[in-house]
mmCIF file with all atom_site columns, C-alpha atoms in Angstrom:
data_model
loop_
_atom_site.group_PDB
_atom_site.id
_atom_site.type_symbol
_atom_site.label_atom_id
_atom_site.label_alt_id
_atom_site.label_comp_id
_atom_site.label_asym_id
_atom_site.label_entity_id
_atom_site.label_seq_id
_atom_site.pdbx_PDB_ins_code
_atom_site.Cartn_x
_atom_site.Cartn_y
_atom_site.Cartn_z
_atom_site.occupancy
_atom_site.B_iso_or_equiv
_atom_site.pdbx_formal_charge
_atom_site.auth_seq_id
_atom_site.auth_comp_id
_atom_site.auth_asym_id
_atom_site.auth_atom_id
_atom_site.pdbx_PDB_model_num
ATOM 1  C CA . MET E 1 1  ? -60.843 -79.782 94.190 1.00 66.00 ? 1  MET E CA 1
ATOM 2  C CA . GLU E 1 2  ? -63.904 -77.545 92.999 1.00 76.00 ? 2  GLU E CA 1
ATOM 3  C CA . ALA E 1 3  ? -66.704 -78.972 91.439 1.00 87.00 ? 3  ALA E CA 1
ATOM 4  C CA . MET E 1 4  ? -66.797 -79.957 87.888 1.00 86.00 ? 4  MET E CA 1
ATOM 5  C CA . LYS E 1 5  ? -70.023 -78.464 84.762 1.00 90.00 ? 5  LYS E CA 1
ATOM 6  C CA . ASN E 1 6  ? -70.100 -79.385 81.628 1.00 93.00 ? 6  ASN E CA 1
ATOM 7  C CA . ILE E 1 7  ? -71.750 -78.422 79.106 1.00 92.00 ? 7  ILE E CA 1
ATOM 8  C CA . THR E 1 8  ? -72.568 -79.075 76.098 1.00 94.00 ? 8  THR E CA 1
ATOM 9  C CA . VAL E 1 9  ? -70.260 -76.501 72.879 1.00 92.00 ? 9  VAL E CA 1
ATOM 10 C CA . THR E 1 10 ? -72.129 -77.473 68.994 1.00 95.00 ? 10 THR E CA 1
ATOM 11 C CA . VAL E 1 11 ? -68.945 -75.290 66.735 1.00 95.00 ? 11 VAL E CA 1
ATOM 12 C CA . PRO E 1 12 ? -68.301 -75.556 63.096 1.00 95.00 ? 12 PRO E CA 1
ATOM 13 C CA . GLU E 1 13 ? -66.324 -79.104 61.581 1.00 96.00 ? 13 GLU E CA 1
ATOM 14 C CA . ASP E 1 14 ? -63.835 -76.987 60.991 1.00 96.00 ? 14 ASP E CA 1
ATOM 15 C CA . VAL E 1 15 ? -63.456 -75.223 63.978 1.00 95.00 ? 15 VAL E CA 1
ATOM 16 C CA . TYR E 1 16 ? -62.997 -77.644 65.793 1.00 95.00 ? 16 TYR E CA 1
ATOM 17 C CA . ARG E 1 17 ? -60.912 -79.278 64.019 1.00 96.00 ? 17 ARG E CA 1
ATOM 18 C CA . ALA E 1 18 ? -57.954 -75.781 64.350 1.00 94.00 ? 18 ALA E CA 1
ATOM 19 C CA . ALA E 1 19 ? -59.178 -76.901 68.716 1.00 94.00 ? 19 ALA E CA 1
ATOM 20 C CA . ARG E 1 20 ? -58.184 -79.972 68.556 1.00 95.00 ? 20 ARG E CA 1
ATOM 21 C CA . VAL E 1 21 ? -54.337 -79.445 66.912 1.00 94.00 ? 21 VAL E CA 1
ATOM 22 C CA . ALA E 1 22 ? -54.127 -76.428 68.954 1.00 92.00 ? 22 ALA E CA 1
ATOM 23 C CA . ALA E 1 23 ? -54.760 -78.460 71.734 1.00 92.00 ? 23 ALA E CA 1
ATOM 24 C CA . ALA E 1 24 ? -52.450 -81.214 70.415 1.00 94.00 ? 24 ALA E CA 1
ATOM 25 C CA . GLU E 1 25 ? -49.037 -78.108 70.106 1.00 92.00 ? 25 GLU E CA 1
ATOM 26 C CA . ARG E 1 26 ? -49.460 -77.536 73.592 1.00 90.00 ? 26 ARG E CA 1
ATOM 27 C CA . GLY E 1 27 ? -49.702 -80.884 75.101 1.00 91.00 ? 27 GLY E CA 1
ATOM 28 C CA . THR E 1 28 ? -53.488 -80.229 76.738 1.00 92.00 ? 28 THR E CA 1
ATOM 29 C CA . SER E 1 29 ? -57.405 -80.352 75.363 1.00 94.00 ? 29 SER E CA 1
ATOM 30 C CA . VAL E 1 30 ? -60.162 -78.771 73.022 1.00 95.00 ? 30 VAL E CA 1
ATOM 31 C CA . SER E 1 31 ? -62.440 -79.345 77.256 1.00 93.00 ? 31 SER E CA 1
ATOM 32 C CA . ALA E 1 32 ? -58.713 -77.097 78.918 1.00 91.00 ? 32 ALA E CA 1
ATOM 33 C CA . LEU E 1 33 ? -58.324 -75.009 76.605 1.00 91.00 ? 33 LEU E CA 1
ATOM 34 C CA . VAL E 1 34 ? -61.796 -74.124 76.496 1.00 91.00 ? 34 VAL E CA 1
ATOM 35 C CA . THR E 1 35 ? -62.273 -73.654 80.694 1.00 89.00 ? 35 THR E CA 1
ATOM 36 C CA . GLY E 1 36 ? -59.389 -71.564 80.633 1.00 87.00 ? 36 GLY E CA 1
ATOM 37 C CA . TYR E 1 37 ? -60.969 -69.404 78.167 1.00 86.00 ? 37 TYR E CA 1
ATOM 38 C CA . LEU E 1 38 ? -63.826 -68.932 80.213 1.00 86.00 ? 38 LEU E CA 1
ATOM 39 C CA . GLY E 1 39 ? -61.577 -68.660 83.000 1.00 82.00 ? 39 GLY E CA 1
ATOM 40 C CA . THR E 1 40 ? -59.983 -66.038 81.327 1.00 80.00 ? 40 THR E CA 1
ATOM 41 C CA . LEU E 1 41 ? -64.167 -64.073 81.516 1.00 79.00 ? 41 LEU E CA 1
ATOM 42 C CA . SER E 1 42 ? -65.092 -64.784 84.708 1.00 77.00 ? 42 SER E CA 1
ATOM 43 C CA . ASP E 1 43 ? -61.685 -62.834 85.653 1.00 72.00 ? 43 ASP E CA 1
ATOM 44 C CA . HIS E 1 44 ? -61.511 -60.118 83.446 1.00 75.00 ? 44 HIS E CA 1
ATOM 45 C CA . ALA E 1 45 ? -65.518 -59.226 84.263 1.00 75.00 ? 45 ALA E CA 1
ATOM 46 C CA . PRO E 1 46 ? -64.776 -57.175 87.623 1.00 83.00 ? 46 PRO E CA 1
ATOM 47 C CA . THR E 1 47 ? -61.893 -54.656 85.219 1.00 84.00 ? 47 THR E CA 1
ATOM 48 C CA . PHE E 1 48 ? -63.923 -54.568 82.318 1.00 82.00 ? 48 PHE E CA 1
ATOM 49 C CA . ALA E 1 49 ? -66.908 -53.484 83.928 1.00 82.00 ? 49 ALA E CA 1
ATOM 50 C CA . ARG E 1 50 ? -64.383 -50.506 85.458 1.00 85.00 ? 50 ARG E CA 1
ATOM 51 C CA . GLN E 1 51 ? -63.116 -49.236 82.303 1.00 89.00 ? 51 GLN E CA 1
ATOM 52 C CA . VAL E 1 52 ? -66.748 -49.982 80.668 1.00 86.00 ? 52 VAL E CA 1
ATOM 53 C CA . ALA E 1 53 ? -67.199 -46.397 83.877 1.00 87.00 ? 53 ALA E CA 1
ATOM 54 C CA . GLN E 1 54 ? -64.305 -45.094 83.176 1.00 91.00 ? 54 GLN E CA 1
ATOM 55 C CA . GLN E 1 55 ? -65.143 -44.951 79.194 1.00 91.00 ? 55 GLN E CA 1
ATOM 56 C CA . HIS E 1 56 ? -68.583 -43.521 80.114 1.00 89.00 ? 56 HIS E CA 1
ATOM 57 C CA . GLN E 1 57 ? -67.193 -41.243 82.233 1.00 90.00 ? 57 GLN E CA 1
ATOM 58 C CA . ILE E 1 58 ? -64.869 -39.609 80.566 1.00 89.00 ? 58 ILE E CA 1
ATOM 59 C CA . GLN E 1 59 ? -66.838 -39.107 76.997 1.00 87.00 ? 59 GLN E CA 1
ATOM 60 C CA . ALA E 1 60 ? -69.864 -37.558 79.109 1.00 87.00 ? 60 ALA E CA 1
ATOM 61 C CA . GLN E 1 61 ? -67.050 -34.895 79.638 1.00 87.00 ? 61 GLN E CA 1
ATOM 62 C CA . ILE E 1 62 ? -66.274 -34.088 76.354 1.00 84.00 ? 62 ILE E CA 1
ATOM 63 C CA . LYS E 1 63 ? -67.976 -31.017 75.565 1.00 81.00 ? 63 LYS E CA 1
ATOM 64 C CA . ARG E 1 64 ? -67.625 -31.293 71.609 1.00 81.00 ? 64 ARG E CA 1
ATOM 65 C CA . PHE E 1 65 ? -65.267 -32.619 69.394 1.00 78.00 ? 65 PHE E CA 1
ATOM 66 C CA . ARG E 1 66 ? -64.417 -32.016 65.954 1.00 81.00 ? 66 ARG E CA 1
ATOM 67 C CA . ALA E 1 67 ? -62.011 -33.216 63.465 1.00 80.00 ? 67 ALA E CA 1
ATOM 68 C CA . SER E 1 68 ? -59.429 -30.305 63.040 1.00 80.00 ? 68 SER E CA 1
ATOM 69 C CA . ASP E 1 69 ? -59.205 -30.599 67.213 1.00 78.00 ? 69 ASP E CA 1
ATOM 70 C CA . ARG E 1 70 ? -56.883 -33.574 66.211 1.00 84.00 ? 70 ARG E CA 1
ATOM 71 C CA . LEU E 1 71 ? -52.981 -33.463 67.404 1.00 84.00 ? 71 LEU E CA 1
ATOM 72 C CA . THR E 1 72 ? -50.536 -33.321 63.519 1.00 87.00 ? 72 THR E CA 1
ATOM 73 C CA . ARG E 1 73 ? -48.589 -36.431 62.999 1.00 88.00 ? 73 ARG E CA 1
ATOM 74 C CA . ASP E 1 74 ? -45.191 -35.375 64.321 1.00 89.00 ? 74 ASP E CA 1
ATOM 75 C CA . GLU E 1 75 ? -47.589 -33.455 67.710 1.00 88.00 ? 75 GLU E CA 1
ATOM 76 C CA . VAL E 1 76 ? -48.264 -37.444 68.262 1.00 87.00 ? 76 VAL E CA 1
ATOM 77 C CA . HIS E 1 77 ? -44.554 -38.990 67.836 1.00 87.00 ? 77 HIS E CA 1
ATOM 78 C CA . GLU E 1 78 ? -43.614 -35.827 69.601 1.00 85.00 ? 78 GLU E CA 1
ATOM 79 C CA . ARG E 1 79 ? -45.853 -36.710 72.557 1.00 79.00 ? 79 ARG E CA 1
ATOM 80 C CA . ALA E 1 80 ? -44.411 -40.682 72.499 1.00 76.00 ? 80 ALA E CA 1
ATOM 81 C CA . VAL E 1 81 ? -41.240 -39.563 72.402 1.00 71.00 ? 81 VAL E CA 1
ATOM 82 C CA . ARG E 1 82 ? -41.964 -37.558 76.164 1.00 61.00 ? 82 ARG E CA 1
#
């Protein structure tokens, strides 16, 4: 089993109460909810970094942007059907 680390987090009373209710509804603890959330941050970090890099690359390719270049509502819906 992997070694566990303790952390202290200070939250407003209403946030704490909501977290306790959410944990109870899921049959778990606030600690388990926080652990799960923090785990999603590390799980998605490589994906997020790749997506940010891709976004910057695509934005760098855009030479100009004008509002008149936007698609009409009908064109957007037509594309979505394809």
